[in-house]
mmCIF file of C-alpha atoms in Angstrom:
data_model
loop_
_atom_site.group_PDB
_atom_site.id
_atom_site.type_symbol
_atom_site.label_atom_id
_atom_site.label_comp_id
_atom_site.label_asym_id
_atom_site.label_seq_id
_atom_site.Cartn_x
_atom_site.Cartn_y
_atom_site.Cartn_z
ATOM 1 C CA MET Y 14 93.101 -5.796 -72.322
ATOM 2 C CA SER Y 15 89.606 -4.372 -71.742
ATOM 3 C CA ILE Y 16 86.607 -7.045 -70.847
ATOM 4 C CA ALA Y 17 82.753 -6.512 -72.032
ATOM 5 C CA VAL Y 18 79.968 -8.651 -70.878
ATOM 6 C CA ILE Y 19 77.078 -8.686 -72.759
ATOM 7 C CA TYR Y 20 74.351 -9.815 -70.088
ATOM 8 C CA GLY Y 21 71.157 -11.291 -72.810
ATOM 9 C CA GLY Y 22 69.386 -12.400 -69.778
ATOM 10 C CA GLY Y 23 65.855 -10.743 -68.310
ATOM 11 C CA ARG Y 24 65.628 -11.137 -65.095
ATOM 12 C CA LYS Y 25 68.664 -9.886 -63.052
ATOM 13 C CA ASN Y 26 70.437 -12.018 -60.922
ATOM 14 C CA GLY Y 27 69.311 -14.458 -62.572
ATOM 15 C CA ASN Y 28 71.104 -17.803 -63.083
ATOM 16 C CA THR Y 29 73.259 -16.618 -65.719
ATOM 17 C CA GLU Y 30 74.163 -13.483 -63.859
ATOM 18 C CA ILE Y 31 74.971 -15.156 -61.178
ATOM 19 C CA LEU Y 32 77.381 -17.822 -62.644
ATOM 20 C CA THR Y 33 79.198 -14.984 -65.279
ATOM 21 C CA GLU Y 34 79.210 -12.938 -62.192
ATOM 22 C CA HIS Y 35 81.286 -16.087 -60.225
ATOM 23 C CA ALA Y 36 83.161 -15.896 -63.826
ATOM 24 C CA ILE Y 37 84.598 -12.638 -63.842
ATOM 25 C CA ASN Y 38 85.236 -12.601 -60.364
ATOM 26 C CA GLY Y 39 88.279 -9.646 -59.533
ATOM 27 C CA VAL Y 40 88.356 -8.905 -63.144
ATOM 28 C CA GLN Y 41 87.480 -5.824 -64.770
ATOM 29 C CA VAL Y 42 84.629 -5.216 -67.246
ATOM 30 C CA GLU Y 43 82.516 -3.262 -68.436
ATOM 31 C CA ARG Y 44 78.513 -4.736 -68.222
ATOM 32 C CA ILE Y 45 75.936 -4.287 -70.806
ATOM 33 C CA TYR Y 46 72.483 -5.481 -70.050
ATOM 34 C CA LEU Y 47 70.998 -5.755 -73.277
ATOM 35 C CA ASP Y 48 67.307 -5.475 -71.059
ATOM 36 C CA ASP Y 49 68.250 -1.666 -70.280
ATOM 37 C CA PHE Y 50 68.289 -0.368 -74.315
ATOM 38 C CA GLN Y 51 65.768 -0.031 -77.211
ATOM 39 C CA ILE Y 52 66.989 -2.658 -80.112
ATOM 40 C CA VAL Y 53 64.894 -2.303 -82.435
ATOM 41 C CA PRO Y 54 64.450 -5.661 -84.567
ATOM 42 C CA ILE Y 55 66.274 -5.754 -87.503
ATOM 43 C CA LYS Y 56 64.034 -5.269 -91.401
ATOM 44 C CA ASP Y 57 66.078 -6.596 -93.409
ATOM 45 C CA LEU Y 58 67.164 -4.323 -96.123
ATOM 46 C CA ARG Y 59 69.956 -5.592 -97.702
ATOM 47 C CA HIS Y 60 68.872 -6.199 -101.298
ATOM 48 C CA SER Y 61 66.793 -2.652 -101.262
ATOM 49 C CA LYS Y 62 67.247 0.239 -102.891
ATOM 50 C CA GLU Y 63 67.512 2.493 -99.321
ATOM 51 C CA GLY Y 64 69.218 -0.161 -97.872
ATOM 52 C CA PHE Y 65 69.147 0.166 -94.244
ATOM 53 C CA LYS Y 66 67.745 3.266 -92.127
ATOM 54 C CA ASP Y 67 68.978 4.542 -88.971
ATOM 55 C CA MET Y 68 66.968 2.930 -85.899
ATOM 56 C CA ASP Y 69 66.599 5.552 -83.730
ATOM 57 C CA ASP Y 70 67.504 3.120 -80.878
ATOM 58 C CA ASP Y 71 70.017 2.100 -78.336
ATOM 59 C CA TYR Y 72 71.880 -0.227 -80.781
ATOM 60 C CA ASN Y 73 74.601 2.263 -81.811
ATOM 61 C CA SER Y 74 75.819 3.175 -79.022
ATOM 62 C CA LEU Y 75 76.263 -0.441 -77.725
ATOM 63 C CA VAL Y 76 78.217 -1.058 -80.995
ATOM 64 C CA ARG Y 77 80.526 2.089 -80.020
ATOM 65 C CA ARG Y 78 80.523 0.623 -76.480
ATOM 66 C CA LEU Y 79 81.531 -3.217 -77.127
ATOM 67 C CA LEU Y 80 83.945 -2.099 -79.639
ATOM 68 C CA ALA Y 81 86.082 -0.357 -77.613
ATOM 69 C CA HIS Y 82 86.651 -3.914 -75.787
ATOM 70 C CA ASP Y 83 89.354 -6.533 -76.669
ATOM 71 C CA THR Y 84 86.980 -9.439 -75.433
ATOM 72 C CA LEU Y 85 83.384 -10.122 -75.476
ATOM 73 C CA VAL Y 86 81.515 -12.481 -72.540
ATOM 74 C CA PHE Y 87 78.256 -13.171 -74.331
ATOM 75 C CA SER Y 88 76.212 -13.801 -71.501
ATOM 76 C CA THR Y 89 73.002 -15.430 -71.805
ATOM 77 C CA PRO Y 90 69.981 -17.368 -70.048
ATOM 78 C CA ILE Y 91 68.989 -20.814 -72.411
ATOM 79 C CA TYR Y 92 65.345 -20.503 -73.638
ATOM 80 C CA TRP Y 93 63.934 -22.800 -75.667
ATOM 81 C CA PHE Y 94 67.007 -24.692 -77.072
ATOM 82 C CA GLY Y 95 69.140 -21.308 -78.716
ATOM 83 C CA MET Y 96 69.913 -17.694 -77.219
ATOM 84 C CA THR Y 97 67.479 -14.978 -75.952
ATOM 85 C CA GLY Y 98 65.406 -13.109 -78.144
ATOM 86 C CA GLN Y 99 67.314 -9.967 -76.629
ATOM 87 C CA MET Y 100 70.477 -11.182 -77.109
ATOM 88 C CA LYS Y 101 69.568 -12.645 -81.169
ATOM 89 C CA ASN Y 102 68.033 -9.678 -81.728
ATOM 90 C CA PHE Y 103 70.930 -7.686 -80.834
ATOM 91 C CA ILE Y 104 73.531 -9.978 -82.753
ATOM 92 C CA ASP Y 105 71.008 -10.290 -85.627
ATOM 93 C CA ARG Y 106 71.407 -5.729 -86.405
ATOM 94 C CA TRP Y 107 75.038 -6.901 -86.927
ATOM 95 C CA SER Y 108 73.733 -7.251 -90.579
ATOM 96 C CA GLN Y 109 72.515 -3.860 -90.875
ATOM 97 C CA THR Y 110 76.096 -2.877 -89.049
ATOM 98 C CA LEU Y 111 77.798 -4.718 -91.580
ATOM 99 C CA ARG Y 112 76.741 -2.035 -94.013
ATOM 100 C CA ASP Y 113 76.801 0.667 -91.650
ATOM 101 C CA SER Y 114 78.913 3.700 -93.221
ATOM 102 C CA ASN Y 115 78.836 4.977 -89.630
ATOM 103 C CA PHE Y 116 80.705 1.228 -89.027
ATOM 104 C CA PRO Y 117 83.079 1.049 -92.348
ATOM 105 C CA GLU Y 118 85.630 -1.068 -89.694
ATOM 106 C CA PHE Y 119 83.165 -3.133 -87.748
ATOM 107 C CA LYS Y 120 84.514 -6.537 -89.126
ATOM 108 C CA LYS Y 121 87.796 -5.754 -89.792
ATOM 109 C CA GLN Y 122 87.936 -4.204 -84.946
ATOM 110 C CA MET Y 123 85.703 -7.547 -84.969
ATOM 111 C CA GLN Y 124 88.016 -10.089 -86.020
ATOM 112 C CA SER Y 125 90.559 -8.598 -83.570
ATOM 113 C CA LYS Y 126 88.152 -10.249 -80.812
ATOM 114 C CA ASN Y 127 87.816 -13.407 -78.588
ATOM 115 C CA ALA Y 128 84.876 -13.964 -77.316
ATOM 116 C CA PHE Y 129 83.484 -16.393 -74.077
ATOM 117 C CA VAL Y 130 79.906 -17.411 -73.983
ATOM 118 C CA ILE Y 131 78.666 -18.279 -70.236
ATOM 119 C CA ALA Y 132 74.698 -20.097 -70.578
ATOM 120 C CA VAL Y 133 72.968 -21.416 -68.201
ATOM 121 C CA GLY Y 134 69.608 -23.516 -68.706
ATOM 122 C CA GLY Y 135 67.043 -25.869 -66.852
ATOM 123 C CA SER Y 136 67.098 -29.119 -68.725
ATOM 124 C CA ASN Y 137 70.160 -31.132 -69.555
ATOM 125 C CA PRO Y 138 71.920 -28.261 -70.975
ATOM 126 C CA ARG Y 139 75.118 -29.874 -71.105
ATOM 127 C CA ILE Y 140 73.786 -31.263 -73.834
ATOM 128 C CA LYS Y 141 70.432 -28.964 -75.096
ATOM 129 C CA GLY Y 142 73.048 -25.831 -74.941
ATOM 130 C CA LEU Y 143 75.356 -27.305 -77.601
ATOM 131 C CA PRO Y 144 72.934 -25.957 -80.493
ATOM 132 C CA LEU Y 145 73.434 -22.785 -78.514
ATOM 133 C CA ILE Y 146 77.555 -23.323 -78.931
ATOM 134 C CA GLN Y 147 77.498 -24.055 -82.818
ATOM 135 C CA GLN Y 148 75.120 -21.005 -83.441
ATOM 136 C CA PHE Y 149 77.947 -18.693 -81.454
ATOM 137 C CA GLN Y 150 80.289 -20.256 -83.086
ATOM 138 C CA TYR Y 151 78.865 -20.128 -86.536
ATOM 139 C CA ILE Y 152 78.412 -16.770 -85.407
ATOM 140 C CA PHE Y 153 81.931 -15.535 -84.878
ATOM 141 C CA ASP Y 154 83.334 -17.753 -87.485
ATOM 142 C CA PHE Y 155 81.348 -15.801 -89.652
ATOM 143 C CA ILE Y 156 82.237 -12.339 -88.400
ATOM 144 C CA GLY Y 157 86.228 -13.201 -87.387
ATOM 145 C CA VAL Y 158 85.530 -13.677 -84.102
ATOM 146 C CA SER Y 159 87.907 -15.711 -81.904
ATOM 147 C CA PHE Y 160 85.859 -17.983 -79.854
ATOM 148 C CA ASP Y 161 88.167 -19.274 -77.039
ATOM 149 C CA GLY Y 162 86.162 -21.022 -74.846
ATOM 150 C CA TYR Y 163 81.957 -21.169 -73.266
ATOM 151 C CA ILE Y 164 80.447 -23.188 -69.920
ATOM 152 C CA LEU Y 165 77.061 -24.057 -69.591
ATOM 153 C CA GLY Y 166 75.774 -24.086 -66.396
ATOM 154 C CA VAL Y 167 72.988 -26.306 -64.741
ATOM 155 C CA GLY Y 168 70.062 -24.212 -62.731
ATOM 156 C CA ASN Y 169 66.297 -23.142 -63.188
ATOM 157 C CA LYS Y 170 64.808 -21.872 -60.362
ATOM 158 C CA PRO Y 171 66.569 -18.445 -58.552
ATOM 159 C CA GLY Y 172 69.953 -19.628 -57.132
ATOM 160 C CA GLU Y 173 69.831 -22.702 -58.523
ATOM 161 C CA ILE Y 174 73.147 -22.886 -59.983
ATOM 162 C CA TYR Y 175 74.824 -22.722 -56.839
ATOM 163 C CA GLU Y 176 75.037 -26.304 -56.857
ATOM 164 C CA ASP Y 177 76.464 -26.692 -60.603
ATOM 165 C CA GLN Y 178 79.830 -27.073 -58.709
ATOM 166 C CA GLN Y 179 81.413 -27.546 -62.187
ATOM 167 C CA ALA Y 180 80.086 -25.084 -63.186
ATOM 168 C CA LEU Y 181 81.312 -22.686 -60.609
ATOM 169 C CA SER Y 182 84.245 -24.608 -61.181
ATOM 170 C CA MET Y 183 84.827 -23.398 -64.904
ATOM 171 C CA ALA Y 184 83.225 -20.040 -63.997
ATOM 172 C CA ASN Y 185 86.602 -19.824 -61.870
ATOM 173 C CA GLN Y 186 89.631 -20.698 -64.646
ATOM 174 C CA LEU Y 187 87.492 -18.590 -68.230
ATOM 175 C CA LEU Y 188 88.944 -15.943 -68.243
ATOM 176 C CA ARG Y 189 91.878 -16.359 -65.446
ATOM 177 C CA GLU Y 190 94.821 -16.725 -68.598
ATOM 178 C CA LYS Y 191 93.443 -14.039 -70.654
ATOM 179 C CA VAL Y 192 93.840 -11.342 -67.540
#
């Protein structure tokens, strides 16, 4: 089994990355930092004659990397009660990929995958982060990915996640049944 971690944060070594790294400690993964790539926002051309156009960015190469793995871990800070813009932009482009002749089996390939979400926020994230988890559930349901678990951690200032023993304990168990 192979695992890809998709990091949606814009701060290296931030609380979400720290918690995610805790969860994958000792596990071989491919790390994909969305902030390191150019992903052009989607232009919704589903209903136009021309359809979607190649955006000449890094997105397609990221999709190929994603498809190479069985398990996907989506790691995002909670921004305004949702995922980061980088993560949302990446997932929004799936609409294009579903219609892209370069990825004719995208949905079918995604249906063989399982996913986890790790998110950290500063203001009662175990409650206020639930809409984010629900959003991921709907995304995974639509695409056919099995949603196998999530962690919502507490942290705002750098390093605060180390004070959230509940999240750290959950991180110790998150992937252990899968590897």
